CSV table of C-alpha atoms in Angstrom, one decimal:
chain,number,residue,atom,x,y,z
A,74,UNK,CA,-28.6,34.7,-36.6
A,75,UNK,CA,-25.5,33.3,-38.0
A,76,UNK,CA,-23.6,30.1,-37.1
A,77,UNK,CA,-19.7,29.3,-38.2
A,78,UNK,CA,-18.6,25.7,-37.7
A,79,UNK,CA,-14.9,25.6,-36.6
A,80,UNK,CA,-13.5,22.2,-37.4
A,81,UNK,CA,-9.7,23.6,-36.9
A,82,UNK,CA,-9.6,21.7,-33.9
A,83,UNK,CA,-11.2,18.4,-34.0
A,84,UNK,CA,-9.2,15.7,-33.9
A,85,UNK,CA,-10.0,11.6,-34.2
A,86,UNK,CA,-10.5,9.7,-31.0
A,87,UNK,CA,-6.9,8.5,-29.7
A,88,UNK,CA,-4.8,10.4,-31.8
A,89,UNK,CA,-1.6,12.4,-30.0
A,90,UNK,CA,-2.5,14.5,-27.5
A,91,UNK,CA,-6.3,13.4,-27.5
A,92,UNK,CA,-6.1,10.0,-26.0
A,93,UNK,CA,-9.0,8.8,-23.4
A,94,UNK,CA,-8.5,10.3,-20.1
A,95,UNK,CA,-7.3,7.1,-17.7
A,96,UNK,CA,-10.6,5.6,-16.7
A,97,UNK,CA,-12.5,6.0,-19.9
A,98,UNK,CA,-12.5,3.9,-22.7
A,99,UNK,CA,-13.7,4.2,-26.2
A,100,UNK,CA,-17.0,2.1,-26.9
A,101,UNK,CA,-18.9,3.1,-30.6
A,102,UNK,CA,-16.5,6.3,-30.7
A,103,UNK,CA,-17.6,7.8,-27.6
A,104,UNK,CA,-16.0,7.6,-24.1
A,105,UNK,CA,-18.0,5.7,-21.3
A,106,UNK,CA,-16.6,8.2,-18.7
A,107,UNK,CA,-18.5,10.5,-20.8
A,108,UNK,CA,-21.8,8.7,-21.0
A,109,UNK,CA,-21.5,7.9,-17.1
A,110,UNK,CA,-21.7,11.6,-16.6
A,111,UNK,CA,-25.5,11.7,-17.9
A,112,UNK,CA,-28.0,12.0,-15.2
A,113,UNK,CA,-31.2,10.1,-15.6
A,114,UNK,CA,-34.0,12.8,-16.0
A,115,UNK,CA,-32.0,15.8,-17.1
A,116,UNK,CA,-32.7,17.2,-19.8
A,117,UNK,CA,-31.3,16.1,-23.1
A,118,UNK,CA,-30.6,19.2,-24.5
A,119,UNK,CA,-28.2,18.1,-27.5
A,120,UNK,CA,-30.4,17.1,-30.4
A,121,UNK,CA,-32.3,20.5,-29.9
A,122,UNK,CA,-28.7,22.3,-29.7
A,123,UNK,CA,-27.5,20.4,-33.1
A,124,UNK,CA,-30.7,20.9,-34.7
A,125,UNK,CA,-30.1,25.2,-34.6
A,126,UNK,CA,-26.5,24.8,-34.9
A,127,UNK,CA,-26.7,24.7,-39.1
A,128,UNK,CA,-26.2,27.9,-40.8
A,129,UNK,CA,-29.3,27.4,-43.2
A,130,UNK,CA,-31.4,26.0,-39.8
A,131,UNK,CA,-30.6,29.3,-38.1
A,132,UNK,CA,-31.5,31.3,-40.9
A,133,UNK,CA,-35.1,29.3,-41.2
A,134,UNK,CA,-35.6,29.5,-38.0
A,135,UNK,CA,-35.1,33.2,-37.6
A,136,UNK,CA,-37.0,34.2,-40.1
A,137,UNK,CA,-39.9,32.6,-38.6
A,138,UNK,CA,-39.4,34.8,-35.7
A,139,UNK,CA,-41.8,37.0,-36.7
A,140,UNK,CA,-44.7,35.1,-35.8
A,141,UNK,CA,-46.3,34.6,-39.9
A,142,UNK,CA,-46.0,31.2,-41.6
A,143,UNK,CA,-43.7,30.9,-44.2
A,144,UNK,CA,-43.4,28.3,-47.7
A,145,UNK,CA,-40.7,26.1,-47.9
A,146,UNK,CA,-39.7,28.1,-51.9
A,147,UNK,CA,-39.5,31.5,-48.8
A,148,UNK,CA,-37.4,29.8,-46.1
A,149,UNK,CA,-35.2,28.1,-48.9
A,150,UNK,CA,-34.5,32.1,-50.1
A,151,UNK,CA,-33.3,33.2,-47.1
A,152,UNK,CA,-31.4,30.5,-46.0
A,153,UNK,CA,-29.4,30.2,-49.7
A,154,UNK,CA,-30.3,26.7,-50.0
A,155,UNK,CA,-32.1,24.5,-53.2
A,156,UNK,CA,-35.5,23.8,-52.8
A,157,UNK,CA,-34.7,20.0,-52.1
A,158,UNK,CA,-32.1,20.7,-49.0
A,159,UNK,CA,-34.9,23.2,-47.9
A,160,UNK,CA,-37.4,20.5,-47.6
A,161,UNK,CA,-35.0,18.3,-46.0
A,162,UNK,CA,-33.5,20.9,-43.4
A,163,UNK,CA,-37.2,21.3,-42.7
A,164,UNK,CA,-38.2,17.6,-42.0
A,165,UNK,CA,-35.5,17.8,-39.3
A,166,UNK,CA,-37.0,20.6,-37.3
A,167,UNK,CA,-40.4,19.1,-37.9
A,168,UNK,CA,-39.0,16.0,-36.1
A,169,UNK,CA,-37.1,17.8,-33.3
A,170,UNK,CA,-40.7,19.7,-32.7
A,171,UNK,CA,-38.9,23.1,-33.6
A,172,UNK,CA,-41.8,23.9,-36.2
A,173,UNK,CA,-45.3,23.1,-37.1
A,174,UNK,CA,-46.8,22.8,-40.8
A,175,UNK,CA,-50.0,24.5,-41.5
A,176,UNK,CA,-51.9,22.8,-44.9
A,177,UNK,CA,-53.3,24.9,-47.3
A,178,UNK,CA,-54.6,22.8,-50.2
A,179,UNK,CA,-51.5,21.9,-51.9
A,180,UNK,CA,-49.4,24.0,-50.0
A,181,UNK,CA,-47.3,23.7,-46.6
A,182,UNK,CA,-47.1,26.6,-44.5
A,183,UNK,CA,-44.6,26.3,-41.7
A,184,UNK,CA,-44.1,28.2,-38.3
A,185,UNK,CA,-42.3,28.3,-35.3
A,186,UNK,CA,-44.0,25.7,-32.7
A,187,UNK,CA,-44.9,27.8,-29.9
A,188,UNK,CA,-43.4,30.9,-27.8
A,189,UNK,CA,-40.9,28.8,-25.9
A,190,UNK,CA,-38.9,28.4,-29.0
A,191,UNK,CA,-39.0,32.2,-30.0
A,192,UNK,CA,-37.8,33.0,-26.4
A,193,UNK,CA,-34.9,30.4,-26.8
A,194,UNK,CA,-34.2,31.6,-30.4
A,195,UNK,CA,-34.0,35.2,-28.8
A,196,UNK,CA,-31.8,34.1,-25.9
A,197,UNK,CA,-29.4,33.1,-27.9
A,198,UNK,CA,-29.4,36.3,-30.3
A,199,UNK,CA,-28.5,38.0,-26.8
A,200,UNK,CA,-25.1,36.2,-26.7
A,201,UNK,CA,-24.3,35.7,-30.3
A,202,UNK,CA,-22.5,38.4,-32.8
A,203,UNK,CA,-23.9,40.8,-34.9
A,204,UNK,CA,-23.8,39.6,-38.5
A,205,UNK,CA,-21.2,42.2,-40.0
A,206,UNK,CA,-22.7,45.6,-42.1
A,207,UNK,CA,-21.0,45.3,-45.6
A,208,UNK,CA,-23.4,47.4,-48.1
A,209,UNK,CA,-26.1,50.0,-47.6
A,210,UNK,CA,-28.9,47.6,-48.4
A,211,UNK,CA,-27.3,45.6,-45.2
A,212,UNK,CA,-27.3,48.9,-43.5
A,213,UNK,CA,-31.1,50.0,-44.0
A,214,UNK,CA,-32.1,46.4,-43.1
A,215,UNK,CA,-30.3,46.9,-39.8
A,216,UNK,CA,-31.9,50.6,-39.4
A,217,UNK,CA,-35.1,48.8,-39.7
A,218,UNK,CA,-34.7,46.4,-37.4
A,219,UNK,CA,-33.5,48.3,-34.6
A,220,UNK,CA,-36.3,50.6,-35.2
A,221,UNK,CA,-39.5,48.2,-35.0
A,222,UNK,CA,-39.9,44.4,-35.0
A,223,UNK,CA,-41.5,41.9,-34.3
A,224,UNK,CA,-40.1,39.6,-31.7
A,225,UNK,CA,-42.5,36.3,-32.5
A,226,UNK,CA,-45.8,37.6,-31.5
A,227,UNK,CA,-45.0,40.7,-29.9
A,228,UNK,CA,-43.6,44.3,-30.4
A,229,UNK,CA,-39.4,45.0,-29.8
A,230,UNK,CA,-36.7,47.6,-31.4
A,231,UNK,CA,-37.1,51.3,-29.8
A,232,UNK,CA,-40.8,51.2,-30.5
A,233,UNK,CA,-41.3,48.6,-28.2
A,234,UNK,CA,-38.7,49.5,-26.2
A,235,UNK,CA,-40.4,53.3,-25.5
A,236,UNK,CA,-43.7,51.7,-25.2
A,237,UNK,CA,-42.5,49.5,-22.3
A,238,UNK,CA,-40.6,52.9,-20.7
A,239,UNK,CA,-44.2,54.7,-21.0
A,240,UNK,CA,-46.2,52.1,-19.1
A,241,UNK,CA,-43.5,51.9,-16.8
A,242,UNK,CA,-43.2,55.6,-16.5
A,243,UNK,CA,-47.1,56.3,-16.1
A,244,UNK,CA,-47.7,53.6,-14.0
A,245,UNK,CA,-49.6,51.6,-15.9
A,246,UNK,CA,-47.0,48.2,-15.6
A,247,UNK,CA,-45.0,47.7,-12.1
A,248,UNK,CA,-42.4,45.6,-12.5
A,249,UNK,CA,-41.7,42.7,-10.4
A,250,UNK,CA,-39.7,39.4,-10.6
A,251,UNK,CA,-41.0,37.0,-13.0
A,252,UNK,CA,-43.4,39.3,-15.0
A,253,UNK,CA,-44.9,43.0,-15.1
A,254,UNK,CA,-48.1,43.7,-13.0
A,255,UNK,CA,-50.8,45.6,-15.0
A,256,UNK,CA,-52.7,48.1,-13.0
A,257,UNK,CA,-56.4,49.5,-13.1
A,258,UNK,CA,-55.1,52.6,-15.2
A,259,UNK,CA,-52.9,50.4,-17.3
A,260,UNK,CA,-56.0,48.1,-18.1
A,261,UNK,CA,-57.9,51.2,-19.0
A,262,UNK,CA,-55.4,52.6,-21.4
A,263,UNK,CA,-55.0,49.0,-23.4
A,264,UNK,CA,-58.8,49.0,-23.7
A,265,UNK,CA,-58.4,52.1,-25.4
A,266,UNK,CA,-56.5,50.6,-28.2
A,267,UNK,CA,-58.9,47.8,-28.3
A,268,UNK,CA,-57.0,45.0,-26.1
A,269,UNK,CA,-59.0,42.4,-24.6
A,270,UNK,CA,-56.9,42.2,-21.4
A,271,UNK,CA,-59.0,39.3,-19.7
A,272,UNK,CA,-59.3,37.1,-23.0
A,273,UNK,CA,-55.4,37.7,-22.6
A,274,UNK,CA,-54.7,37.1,-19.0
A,275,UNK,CA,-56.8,33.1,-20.0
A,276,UNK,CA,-54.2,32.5,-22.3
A,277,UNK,CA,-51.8,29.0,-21.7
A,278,UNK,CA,-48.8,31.3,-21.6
A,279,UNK,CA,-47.3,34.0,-19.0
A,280,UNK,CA,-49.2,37.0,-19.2
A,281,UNK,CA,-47.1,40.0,-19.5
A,282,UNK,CA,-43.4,39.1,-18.8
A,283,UNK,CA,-40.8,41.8,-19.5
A,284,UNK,CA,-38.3,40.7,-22.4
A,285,UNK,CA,-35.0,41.8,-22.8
A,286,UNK,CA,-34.2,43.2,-26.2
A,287,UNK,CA,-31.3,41.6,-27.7
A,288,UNK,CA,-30.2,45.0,-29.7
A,289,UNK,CA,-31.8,47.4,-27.5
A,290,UNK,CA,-30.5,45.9,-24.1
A,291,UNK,CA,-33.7,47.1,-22.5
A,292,UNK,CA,-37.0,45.5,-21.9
A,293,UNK,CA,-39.6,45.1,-24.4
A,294,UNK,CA,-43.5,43.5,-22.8
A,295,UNK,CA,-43.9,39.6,-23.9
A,296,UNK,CA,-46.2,37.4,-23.4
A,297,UNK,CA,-50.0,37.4,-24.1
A,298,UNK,CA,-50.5,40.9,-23.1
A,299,UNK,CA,-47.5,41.8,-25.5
A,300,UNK,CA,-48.9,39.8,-28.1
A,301,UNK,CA,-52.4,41.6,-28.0
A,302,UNK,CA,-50.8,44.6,-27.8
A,303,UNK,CA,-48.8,43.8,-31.5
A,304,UNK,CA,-51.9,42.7,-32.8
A,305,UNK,CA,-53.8,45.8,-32.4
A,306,UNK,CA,-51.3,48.4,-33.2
A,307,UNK,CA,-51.1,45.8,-36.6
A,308,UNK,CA,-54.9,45.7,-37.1
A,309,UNK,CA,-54.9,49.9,-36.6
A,310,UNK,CA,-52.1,50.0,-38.8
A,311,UNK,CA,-50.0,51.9,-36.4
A,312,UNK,CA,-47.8,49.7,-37.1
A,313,UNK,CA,-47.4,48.1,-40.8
A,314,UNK,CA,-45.1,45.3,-42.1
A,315,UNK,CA,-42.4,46.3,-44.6
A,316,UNK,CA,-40.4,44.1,-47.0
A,317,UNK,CA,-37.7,43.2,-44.6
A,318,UNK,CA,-38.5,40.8,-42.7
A,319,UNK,CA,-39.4,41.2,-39.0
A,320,UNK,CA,-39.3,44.8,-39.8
A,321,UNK,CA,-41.8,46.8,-38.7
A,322,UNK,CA,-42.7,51.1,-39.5
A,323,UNK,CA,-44.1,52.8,-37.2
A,324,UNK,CA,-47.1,55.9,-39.0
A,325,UNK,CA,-47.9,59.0,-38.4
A,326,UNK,CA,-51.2,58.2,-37.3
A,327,UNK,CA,-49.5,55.4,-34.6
A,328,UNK,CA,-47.1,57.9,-33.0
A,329,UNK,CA,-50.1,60.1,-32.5
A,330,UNK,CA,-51.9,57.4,-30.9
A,331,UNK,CA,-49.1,55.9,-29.0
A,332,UNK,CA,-48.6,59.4,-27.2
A,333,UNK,CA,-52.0,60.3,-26.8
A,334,UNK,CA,-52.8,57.0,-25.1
A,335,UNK,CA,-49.8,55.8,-23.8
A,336,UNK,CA,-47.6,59.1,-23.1
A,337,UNK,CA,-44.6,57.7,-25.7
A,338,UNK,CA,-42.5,60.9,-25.6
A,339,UNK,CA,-39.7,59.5,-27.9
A,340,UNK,CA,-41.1,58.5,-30.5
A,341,UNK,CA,-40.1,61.1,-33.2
């Protein structure tokens, strides 16, 4: 996720052509028509909105999309900053509640603060730009991606994207509005690969929701159903993490498995 600032247009409060509009006036460099138009118990969406909207915030915030806990020397790699402006970029999303820090001794782990901000992260990948392909190291990252991820806690790329299609397809999800409904034979398949579908259905989050992929254009499963799924596939190493990160490869031994037990035809 990248984010360009565009400051061809601003323009200081009163100069030609961006005067007050008649009614307003200017009080501590902001217009009081534009502070009438709050509405007491909206939400304030701004600070949250500012807080992503910095190039090196983004990248920290993205990379933390894959669910692990990351140092402040990692997060301060990918986003190209020192190791100071790292730890200062991260203070601010501590403060706006965008990311928790786990203590290890002397160490500070940090990681997204919950689902809700993955989701919101991922909305917003939906609408944004691709960040331009300009070497073949770019190029097999992309490959990668698009191939298997992990979106927070859960699976996406085509992987997750077939997986969704066979559940669907066998009858094992139904989709309805708000969320997927998980039938007897679907239960009975997941306990196959080991998924504790009640300990998931008790978790404080939406059970199995359907979410769209934002380079696949097609569902992936969220939620805590697609969380236990991830985890498994991970802990049968179906599924093992790479050195990109997010990236996920799918084995031999997991497109075996995923056909057996779940009827992925696609998967080649």
């Amino acid at each position: 996720m990248s984010v360009t600032h565009d400051r061809t247009h601003a323009a200081l409060p009163g100069a030609a052509g961006n005067a007050p509009e008649p009614g307003t006036a200017e009080i501590g460099g902001r217009a009081e028509g534009a502070r009438n138009t709050e509405v007491a118990g909206d939400a304030d969406i701004a600070p949250v909105a500012a807080l992503i909207a910095d190039a090196a915030r983004a990248a920290m915030l993205t990379a933390l999309l894959d669910g692990r806990a990351l140092a402040a020397g990692e997060l301060a790699a990918v986003a190209g900053v020192s190791a100071p402006t790292a730890s200062s970029h991260l203070a601010r999303l501590l403060d706006g509640g965008l990311v928790t820090v786990v203590k290890q001794g002397r160490h500070r782990y940090y990681r997204l603060a919950g689902p809700d901000v993955a989701r919101t992260l991922e909305v917003l990948a939906r609408i944004s730009g691709r960040v331009a392909v300009r070497s073949l190291r770019q190029s097999r990252q992309a490959r990668l991606l698009r191939e298997a991820r992990s979106c927070y806690d859960h699976l996406a790329g085509r992987v997750g994207v077939e997986l969704y299609d066979a559940l669907v397809r066998e009858g094992r999800l139904v989709e309805a509005d708000g969320g997927c409904l998980l039938t007897a034979s679907g239960a009975e398949a997941l306990a196959e690969l080991g998924v504790d579908v009640e300990q998931a259905r008790r978790a404080r989050r939406r059970f199995a929701p359907d979410c769209l992929d934002w380079l696949e254009r097609r569902p992936h499963l969220g939620g805590a159903l697609g969380a236990a799924v991830l985890d498994r596939l991970l802990a049968r190493e179906w599924l093992v993490r790479g050195t990109v990160p997010r990236a996920l490869r799918l084995t031999g031994a997991g497109r075996e498995g995923l056909g057996r037990i779940f009827g992925c035809k696609d998967l080649t």
